[in-house]
Tab-separated table of C-alpha atoms and ligand atoms in Angstrom:
chain	number	residue	atom	x	y	z
A	1	MET	CA	-11.062	10.857	-41.380
A	2	SER	CA	-13.845	9.026	-43.194
A	3	ASP	CA	-17.573	8.502	-42.866
A	4	VAL	CA	-20.011	6.059	-42.052
A	5	TRP	CA	-22.092	6.985	-44.994
A	6	GLY	CA	-19.638	6.249	-47.596
A	7	GLU	CA	-17.178	8.712	-49.476
A	8	SER	CA	-19.950	9.983	-52.197
A	9	LEU	CA	-22.705	11.647	-50.674
A	10	PRO	CA	-25.414	13.195	-52.932
A	11	ILE	CA	-25.510	17.049	-52.612
A	12	LEU	CA	-28.418	19.598	-52.868
A	13	TYR	CA	-26.226	22.307	-54.821
A	14	GLY	CA	-23.876	22.256	-57.566
A	15	ARG	CA	-21.507	24.850	-59.099
A	16	SER	CA	-22.744	26.555	-62.227
A	17	VAL	CA	-19.953	26.678	-64.944
A	18	ALA	CA	-21.460	29.629	-66.271
A	19	THR	CA	-21.522	31.608	-63.165
A	20	GLY	CA	-19.659	29.948	-60.520
A	21	GLU	CA	-22.178	30.553	-58.310
A	22	LEU	CA	-23.967	27.526	-56.111
A	23	VAL	CA	-27.146	26.164	-58.000
A	24	HIS	CA	-29.944	24.608	-56.170
A	25	VAL	CA	-30.646	21.215	-57.867
A	26	ASP	CA	-34.482	22.446	-58.421
A	27	ASP	CA	-32.927	25.362	-60.397
A	28	ALA	CA	-30.915	23.680	-62.713
A	29	PRO	CA	-31.826	21.394	-65.983
A	30	ASN	CA	-32.585	17.874	-65.143
A	31	GLY	CA	-29.877	15.467	-66.003
A	32	LYS	CA	-26.295	15.991	-67.635
A	33	ALA	CA	-27.840	19.163	-69.117
A	34	CYS	CA	-27.470	21.063	-65.637
A	35	GLY	CA	-24.576	22.323	-66.590
A	36	CYS	CA	-22.926	22.279	-63.097
A	37	VAL	CA	-19.761	20.777	-61.718
A	38	CYS	CA	-18.673	19.368	-58.229
A	39	PRO	CA	-18.405	22.640	-55.653
A	40	ASP	CA	-15.239	21.439	-54.389
A	41	PRO	CA	-12.678	23.055	-56.723
A	42	GLY	CA	-10.244	20.447	-55.872
A	43	CYS	CA	-12.642	17.933	-57.300
A	44	GLY	CA	-14.451	19.995	-60.125
A	45	GLN	CA	-16.113	16.490	-61.780
A	46	PRO	CA	-19.651	17.411	-63.782
A	47	LEU	CA	-22.608	16.532	-61.910
A	48	VAL	CA	-25.590	15.146	-62.984
A	49	ALA	CA	-29.276	16.865	-61.752
A	50	ARG	CA	-31.625	14.386	-60.703
A	51	ASN	CA	-34.567	16.613	-60.039
A	52	ASN	CA	-37.777	15.175	-61.823
A	53	GLY	CA	-38.065	11.982	-59.452
A	54	LYS	CA	-41.294	11.666	-57.269
A	55	LYS	CA	-40.480	9.545	-54.635
A	56	LYS	CA	-36.497	10.441	-54.513
A	57	ILE	CA	-35.294	13.658	-53.299
A	58	HIS	CA	-33.859	16.118	-55.822
A	59	HIS	CA	-30.324	16.001	-55.423
A	60	PHE	CA	-26.954	16.063	-57.714
A	61	ALA	CA	-24.444	13.330	-58.007
A	62	HIS	CA	-21.204	12.516	-59.287
A	63	ILE	CA	-20.834	11.283	-62.972
A	64	GLY	CA	-17.580	10.087	-61.969
A	65	GLY	CA	-18.559	8.564	-58.337
A	66	THR	CA	-16.267	9.370	-55.702
A	67	CYS	CA	-15.850	12.688	-54.212
A	68	ALA	CA	-15.305	13.136	-50.411
A	69	TRP	CA	-15.296	16.700	-49.549
A	70	SER	CA	-18.265	18.225	-51.691
A	71	ALA	CA	-20.687	18.399	-49.238
A	72	GLU	CA	-19.015	20.008	-46.359
A	73	TYR	CA	-17.405	22.548	-49.220
A	74	LEU	CA	-20.846	23.431	-50.291
A	75	LEU	CA	-21.870	23.730	-46.902
A	76	ALA	CA	-19.136	26.088	-45.891
A	77	GLU	CA	-20.275	28.254	-48.945
A	78	LEU	CA	-23.666	28.096	-47.621
A	79	ALA	CA	-22.611	29.116	-44.042
A	80	LEU	CA	-20.682	32.160	-45.590
A	81	GLU	CA	-23.487	33.336	-47.616
A	82	VAL	CA	-26.040	32.910	-44.398
A	83	ILE	CA	-23.706	34.901	-42.118
A	84	ARG	CA	-23.370	37.641	-44.652
A	85	GLU	CA	-26.722	38.027	-45.569
A	86	ARG	CA	-27.891	37.983	-41.722
A	87	GLY	CA	-24.896	40.279	-40.456
A	88	ARG	CA	-25.163	37.956	-37.396
A	89	VAL	CA	-24.525	34.582	-36.201
A	90	TRP	CA	-25.254	33.052	-32.830
A	91	PHE	CA	-22.279	31.871	-30.364
A	92	PRO	CA	-22.906	28.768	-28.423
A	93	GLU	CA	-23.156	29.067	-24.525
A	94	LEU	CA	-19.774	29.028	-23.033
A	95	ALA	CA	-18.479	27.086	-20.443
A	96	TYR	CA	-15.488	24.922	-18.808
A	97	GLU	CA	-15.200	22.007	-16.409
A	98	ALA	CA	-14.723	23.019	-12.729
A	99	LEU	CA	-12.225	20.371	-11.664
A	100	GLY	CA	-13.061	18.388	-8.479
A	101	THR	CA	-17.057	18.464	-9.696
A	102	HIS	CA	-16.783	17.564	-13.480
A	103	LEU	CA	-19.706	20.028	-13.430
A	104	PRO	CA	-19.425	22.622	-16.194
A	105	GLU	CA	-18.981	26.306	-14.843
A	106	LYS	CA	-21.080	28.906	-17.281
A	107	VAL	CA	-18.933	31.751	-18.498
A	108	SER	CA	-21.676	33.086	-21.008
A	109	GLU	CA	-25.164	32.342	-22.295
A	110	GLY	CA	-25.571	31.534	-26.116
A	111	MET	CA	-26.010	34.644	-27.752
A	112	GLU	CA	-26.472	36.325	-31.147
A	113	LEU	CA	-23.690	39.159	-32.505
A	114	PRO	CA	-23.219	41.053	-35.060
A	115	VAL	CA	-20.229	40.076	-37.514
A	116	CYS	CA	-18.423	42.838	-39.033
A	117	CYS	CA	-16.481	40.839	-41.465
A	118	ALA	CA	-16.418	36.808	-42.449
A	119	GLU	CA	-14.337	34.979	-45.028
A	120	LYS	CA	-13.510	31.386	-46.406
A	121	ILE	CA	-10.301	29.715	-44.843
A	122	GLU	CA	-8.247	26.973	-45.505
A	123	VAL	CA	-7.854	24.276	-42.471
A	124	GLU	CA	-4.926	22.102	-42.623
A	125	GLY	CA	-5.995	18.658	-42.957
A	126	ARG	CA	-9.210	19.676	-44.070
A	127	LYS	CA	-10.223	19.892	-47.766
A	128	ALA	CA	-13.226	21.980	-47.596
A	129	PRO	CA	-12.933	25.490	-46.094
A	130	ALA	CA	-14.053	26.919	-42.629
A	131	ILE	CA	-15.578	30.415	-42.119
A	132	ALA	CA	-13.346	33.017	-40.435
A	133	LEU	CA	-15.457	35.880	-39.157
A	134	GLY	CA	-14.831	39.052	-36.917
A	135	ILE	CA	-16.641	40.454	-33.947
A	136	ARG	CA	-16.102	43.833	-32.783
A	137	THR	CA	-15.058	44.054	-29.017
A	138	SER	CA	-14.262	46.585	-26.527
A	139	ARG	CA	-10.702	45.488	-26.958
A	140	GLY	CA	-10.965	45.323	-31.132
A	141	ASN	CA	-12.068	42.699	-33.520
A	142	ALA	CA	-12.107	39.426	-32.213
A	143	ARG	CA	-11.783	36.606	-34.933
A	144	TYR	CA	-13.625	32.987	-34.544
A	145	VAL	CA	-14.026	30.241	-36.971
A	146	PHE	CA	-16.902	28.141	-37.825
A	147	VAL	CA	-16.491	24.886	-39.004
A	148	PRO	CA	-19.337	22.621	-40.908
A	149	GLU	CA	-19.004	19.079	-39.858
A	150	LEU	CA	-21.019	16.672	-41.595
A	151	VAL	CA	-18.679	13.583	-42.900
A	152	HIS	CA	-15.455	14.390	-41.548
A	153	VAL	CA	-15.041	15.189	-37.722
A	154	LEU	CA	-12.844	18.034	-37.003
A	155	ASP	CA	-9.892	16.458	-35.278
A	156	GLY	CA	-7.325	17.356	-32.496
A	157	GLU	CA	-4.583	18.610	-35.015
A	158	GLN	CA	-7.056	20.593	-37.135
A	159	ILE	CA	-8.143	22.387	-34.033
A	160	ALA	CA	-4.304	22.801	-33.039
A	161	SER	CA	-3.419	24.601	-36.104
A	162	LEU	CA	-6.698	26.582	-36.303
A	163	ARG	CA	-6.276	27.845	-32.347
A	164	LYS	CA	-3.325	29.862	-33.268
A	165	GLU	CA	-5.229	32.163	-35.598
A	166	CYS	CA	-8.621	32.380	-33.369
A	167	ARG	CA	-10.173	33.203	-30.305
A	168	GLY	CA	-12.644	29.924	-30.618
A	169	ILE	CA	-13.628	27.441	-32.940
A	170	VAL	CA	-17.306	26.357	-33.637
A	171	ARG	CA	-18.335	23.378	-34.722
A	172	ILE	CA	-21.055	23.484	-36.982
A	173	GLY	CA	-22.912	19.923	-36.077
A	174	LEU	CA	-24.789	18.407	-39.174
A	175	ARG	CA	-23.298	15.333	-38.417
A	176	SER	CA	-24.703	15.443	-34.941
A	177	LEU	CA	-28.148	17.196	-36.686
A	178	MET	CA	-28.130	14.258	-39.181
A	179	ARG	CA	-27.579	11.419	-36.265
A	180	SER	CA	-30.421	13.096	-34.166
A	181	MET	CA	-32.753	13.327	-37.244
A	182	LYS	CA	-32.203	9.717	-38.023
A	183	THR	CA	-33.188	8.685	-34.675
A	184	LEU	CA	-36.300	10.967	-34.873
A	185	GLU	CA	-37.219	9.087	-38.252
A	186	GLY	CA	-36.734	5.713	-36.396
A	187	LYS	CA	-35.508	2.452	-38.539
A	188	HIS	CA	-37.025	3.601	-41.695
A	189	TYR	CA	-35.076	6.882	-42.555
A	190	ASP	CA	-33.247	7.217	-45.798
A	191	ARG	CA	-29.724	8.218	-44.919
A	192	GLU	CA	-29.130	9.606	-48.276
A	193	GLU	CA	-32.193	11.724	-48.457
A	194	LEU	CA	-31.091	12.951	-44.830
A	195	ALA	CA	-27.838	14.190	-45.824
A	196	VAL	CA	-29.575	15.870	-48.628
A	197	ARG	CA	-32.019	17.570	-46.618
A	198	ILE	CA	-29.575	19.046	-44.180
A	199	GLN	CA	-27.774	20.239	-46.832
A	200	SER	CA	-30.484	23.075	-47.427
A	201	LYS	CA	-30.104	26.885	-46.818
A	202	GLU	CA	-32.686	26.795	-44.286
A	203	VAL	CA	-31.038	24.114	-42.142
A	204	MET	CA	-27.905	26.315	-42.288
A	205	GLU	CA	-30.082	29.286	-41.135
A	206	GLU	CA	-31.838	27.235	-38.502
A	207	LEU	CA	-28.234	26.443	-37.040
A	208	LEU	CA	-26.332	29.743	-37.309
A	209	SER	CA	-29.058	31.931	-35.897
A	210	GLY	CA	-29.542	29.575	-32.394
A	211	ARG	CA	-32.851	27.938	-33.488
A	212	ARG	CA	-30.643	24.216	-33.300
A	213	GLN	CA	-28.466	25.145	-30.514
A	214	ARG	CA	-27.432	21.880	-29.667
A	215	HIS	CA	-25.758	21.282	-33.048
A	216	LEU	CA	-23.853	24.311	-32.672
A	217	GLU	CA	-20.703	24.072	-30.052
A	218	TRP	CA	-17.427	25.107	-29.222
A	219	ALA	CA	-14.401	22.826	-30.294
A	220	TRP	CA	-12.320	25.187	-28.652
A	221	ASN	CA	-12.148	28.927	-27.035
A	222	ALA	CA	-9.406	30.749	-25.661
A	223	LYS	CA	-11.719	32.285	-22.990
A	224	ALA	CA	-12.609	28.719	-21.688
A	225	LYS	CA	-9.374	27.190	-21.925
A	226	GLU	CA	-8.334	30.370	-20.148
A	227	LEU	CA	-10.503	30.048	-17.300
A	228	GLY	CA	-10.387	26.263	-17.234
A	229	ASP	CA	-6.836	26.404	-16.956
A	230	ARG	CA	-7.103	29.242	-14.106
A	231	ALA	CA	-9.460	26.780	-12.234
A	232	TRP	CA	-7.134	23.635	-12.756
A	233	ALA	CA	-4.217	26.038	-11.281
A	234	LEU	CA	-6.569	26.744	-8.231
A	235	TYR	CA	-7.501	23.177	-8.027
A	236	ALA	CA	-4.104	22.011	-8.053
A	237	GLN	CA	-2.900	24.391	-5.682
A	238	ARG	CA	-5.699	23.717	-3.117
A	239	LYS	CA	-4.868	20.269	-3.303
A	240	LYS	CA	-1.161	20.819	-2.975
A	241	GLU	CA	-1.901	22.516	0.445
A	242	GLU	CA	-4.256	19.876	1.659
A	243	ARG	CA	-1.730	17.331	0.701
A	244	GLN	CA	0.801	19.636	2.785
A	245	LYS	CA	-1.386	19.908	5.798
A	246	ALA	CA	-2.275	16.355	5.630
A	247	ASP	CA	1.390	15.253	6.003
A	248	ALA	CA	1.961	18.216	8.621
A	249	GLU	CA	-0.772	16.395	10.813
A	250	LYS	CA	0.292	12.972	10.212
A	251	GLU	CA	3.939	14.176	11.392
A	252	ARG	CA	2.534	15.676	14.445
A	253	LYS	CA	0.260	12.562	15.229
A	254	ALA	CA	3.474	10.270	14.373
A	255	VAL	CA	5.628	12.360	17.228
A	256	ILE	CA	2.582	12.062	19.901
A	257	ASP	CA	2.579	8.347	19.136
A	258	GLN	CA	6.106	7.958	19.350
A	259	ALA	CA	6.126	9.637	22.536
A	260	ARG	CA	3.489	7.494	24.057
A	261	ARG	CA	4.650	4.459	22.976
A	262	GLU	CA	7.841	5.332	24.826
A	263	LYS	CA	6.185	6.220	27.799
A	264	VAL	CA	4.184	2.671	27.696
A	265	ARG	CA	7.336	0.900	27.179
A	266	LEU	CA	8.952	2.776	30.016
A	267	ALA	CA	6.525	1.928	32.331
A	268	ALA	CA	6.579	-1.632	31.129
A	269	ALA	CA	10.102	-1.924	31.948
A	270	LYS	CA	9.839	-0.581	35.185
A	271	ARG	CA	6.890	-2.756	36.137
A	272	ALA	CA	8.948	-5.635	35.032
A	273	GLU	CA	12.120	-4.490	36.833
A	274	LYS	CA	10.141	-3.825	40.134
A	275	GLU	CA	8.790	-7.259	39.837
A	276	ARG	CA	11.772	-8.796	39.589
A	277	ALA	CA	13.032	-7.433	42.586
A	278	GLN	CA	10.157	-8.620	44.510
A	279	LEU	CA	10.763	-12.342	42.945
A	280	ALA	CA	14.431	-12.100	44.032
A	281	GLN	CA	13.194	-11.022	47.667
A	282	ALA	CA	10.702	-13.490	47.985
A	283	THR	CA	13.162	-16.356	46.901
A	284	LYS	CA	15.794	-14.720	49.179
A	285	ALA	CA	13.316	-14.789	52.278
A	286	THR	CA	11.996	-18.494	51.289
A	287	ALA	CA	15.761	-19.546	51.236
A	288	GLU	CA	16.440	-17.538	54.602
A	289	ARG	CA	12.985	-19.095	56.215
A	290	GLU	CA	14.065	-22.696	55.135
A	291	ALA	CA	17.643	-22.007	56.474
A	292	ALA	CA	16.625	-20.989	59.885
A	293	ARG	CA	13.894	-24.110	59.993
A	294	GLU	CA	16.939	-26.367	59.017
A	295	ALA	CA	19.170	-24.413	61.644
A	296	TRP	CA	16.381	-24.812	64.346
A	297	GLU	CA	15.626	-28.410	63.388
A	298	GLU	CA	19.193	-29.229	63.949
A	299	ALA	CA	19.346	-27.693	67.263
A	300	HIS	CA	16.031	-29.344	68.255
A	301	PRO	CA	16.207	-32.877	66.564
A	302	VAL	CA	12.897	-34.282	68.818
A	303	GLN	CA	10.691	-31.087	68.172
A	304	GLY	CA	12.037	-30.979	64.646
A	305	ARG	CA	11.008	-34.576	63.990
A	306	SER	CA	7.507	-34.355	65.658
A	307	ILE	CA	7.219	-30.846	63.486
A	308	ARG	CA	8.029	-32.932	60.527
A	309	ASP	CA	5.495	-35.825	61.361
A	310	GLU	CA	2.852	-33.568	61.943
A	311	ALA	CA	3.456	-31.598	58.756
A	312	ARG	CA	3.261	-35.171	57.017
A	313	ARG	CA	-0.083	-36.323	58.520
A	314	GLN	CA	-1.540	-32.673	57.635
A	315	LYS	CA	-0.763	-33.658	54.170
A	316	ALA	CA	-2.220	-37.350	54.278
A	317	LEU	CA	-5.237	-36.021	55.892
A	318	SER	CA	-6.017	-33.720	53.052
A	319	ASP	CA	-5.308	-36.553	50.643
A	320	MET	CA	-7.723	-38.379	52.250
A	321	ASP	CA	-10.233	-36.229	52.092
A	322	ARG	CA	-9.927	-35.887	48.119
A	323	ALA	CA	-9.904	-39.918	48.227
A	324	ARG	CA	-13.288	-39.488	50.124
A	325	GLU	CA	-14.737	-37.277	47.610
A	326	ILE	CA	-13.268	-39.315	44.398
A	327	MET	CA	-14.895	-42.641	45.817
A	328	ALA	CA	-18.357	-41.026	47.032
A	329	PRO	CA	-20.012	-41.830	43.645
A	330	ILE	CA	-18.124	-45.083	43.301
A	331	VAL	CA	-19.337	-46.288	46.918
A	332	ASP	CA	-23.219	-45.063	46.197
A	333	ASP	CA	-23.102	-47.345	43.227
A	334	ALA	CA	-25.185	-50.347	44.976
A	335	ARG	CA	-24.686	-52.685	41.839
A	336	ARG	CA	-20.902	-53.643	42.656
A	337	PRO	CA	-18.401	-53.925	45.213
A	338	ALA	CA	-16.432	-50.253	45.477
A	339	ARG	CA	-12.809	-50.905	45.749
A	340	GLY	CA	-10.218	-48.011	46.280
A	341	LEU	CA	-6.447	-47.904	44.744
A	342	GLY	CA	-4.662	-51.247	45.755
A	343	GLY	CA	-7.901	-53.341	45.888
A	344	LYS	CA	-9.186	-52.171	49.236
A	345	ARG	CA	-13.048	-52.348	50.191
A	346	TRP	CA	-14.628	-48.858	50.516
A	347	TYR	CA	-18.245	-47.993	52.275
A	348	ARG	CA	-20.627	-45.655	53.379
A	349	CYS	CA	-21.593	-45.674	56.933
A	350	GLU	CA	-25.631	-45.923	57.061
A	351	LYS	CA	-25.481	-43.813	59.991
A	352	CYS	CA	-23.367	-41.035	59.939
A	353	GLY	CA	-23.013	-41.296	56.165
A	354	LYS	CA	-18.994	-40.999	56.265
A	355	VAL	CA	-17.587	-42.559	53.099
A	356	GLY	CA	-13.968	-44.260	54.006
A	357	PRO	CA	-11.955	-47.616	53.451
A	358	ALA	CA	-12.530	-50.590	55.390
A	359	ASP	CA	-10.082	-50.270	58.124
A	360	GLU	CA	-12.674	-47.322	59.556
A	361	PHE	CA	-15.813	-49.613	59.611
A	362	ALA	CA	-16.896	-52.202	61.828
A	363	VAL	CA	-19.104	-54.244	59.178
A	364	GLY	CA	-19.122	-53.758	55.593
A	365	ASP	CA	-22.266	-54.671	52.718
A	366	VAL	CA	-24.866	-54.681	55.698
A	367	GLY	CA	-28.164	-56.302	54.826
A	368	GLY	CA	-26.118	-57.957	51.896
A	369	VAL	CA	-26.288	-54.507	50.069
A	370	TRP	CA	-22.920	-53.536	48.194
A	371	ASN	CA	-21.070	-51.070	50.049
A	372	ARG	CA	-23.237	-50.234	52.729
A	373	GLY	CA	-21.431	-50.381	56.162
A	374	VAL	CA	-21.379	-49.068	60.061
A	375	CYS	CA	-18.042	-46.999	60.873
A	376	LEU	CA	-15.933	-47.636	64.001
A	377	GLU	CA	-17.592	-44.450	65.454
A	378	CYS	CA	-21.008	-45.156	64.921
A	379	ALA	CA	-20.731	-49.028	66.018
A	380	GLY	CA	-18.909	-48.123	69.199
B	401	ZN	ZN1	-16.885	16.475	-56.122
B	402	ZN	ZN1	-21.018	-43.645	61.597
């Protein structure tokens, strides 16, 4: 995985051909006479020291030009040197994500612990070493791996391969440190200068003693993983129980609902049955009454007819009342003669106010006013 700064990064330390040790650029002769090669033995190219410039930061450059891992290689060596000298190393705060809340659950604060042994180890997929170190615990030695990360990000596969042989993996975040320094310097930063500056032993000491805590972080930790897994299992169990409870509740409600619907349905059916019975009874009663009336009329022809005539008269009367209501506003309009259905003239009696057809009136259009009349009763 390559970087944002290009493959060939200027470096602060070279490896002395004479001693095999790392040499700071300011401790080497200038130029090709420096007597140093690339700290990465996989590269091993001769370096040129650029340490007499006033403006540009002192550094080693490859004569050949390309080298991907030299910076991380020398950073691992620097880290090992710092850890051995100090005999202690800072372990970052340990936390795992509490599921359901997405909040980190803290396991332990960051703290410095004494280191009983430290060595360079190879990491599958990386051409620069990491540092494996041992911590004494009540249950024996625990092994942890610290990985300098500048140009090449520690990826998932590398973590997976390292995980088998340690209790935890810590990133030494030179990459993130450089990014935050860049932000501090604003847009006029010189990236090569920054890259060289963060390769110093002082910066490595700051990182490994917890003075730059943000840039020392767990890439993986067995304990956090275990706690996280347990939390996840509990969370999953709780969710499952909640789901089961909800399902049971839903089923219970469904049964109640079903019973209620059945009850309503039965009541409606009963009501409909009752209504049908009542209707049948009423129809039967009407038919019986009709039959009885017809039988009586047949037995009493004269009375029967007069009863029928009276019924007809009653109906006509009520029809007449309706006609009077309808005609009243027409009769009261004195601009034109009011006529009922069939063309018959209608009037309003000026004495009693009755509205009716011409045959109920003695005179019509009294005083030359349309529709004003005097009814037979009032005229009599
Ligand atoms: Zn190199
Ligand atoms: Zn009248």
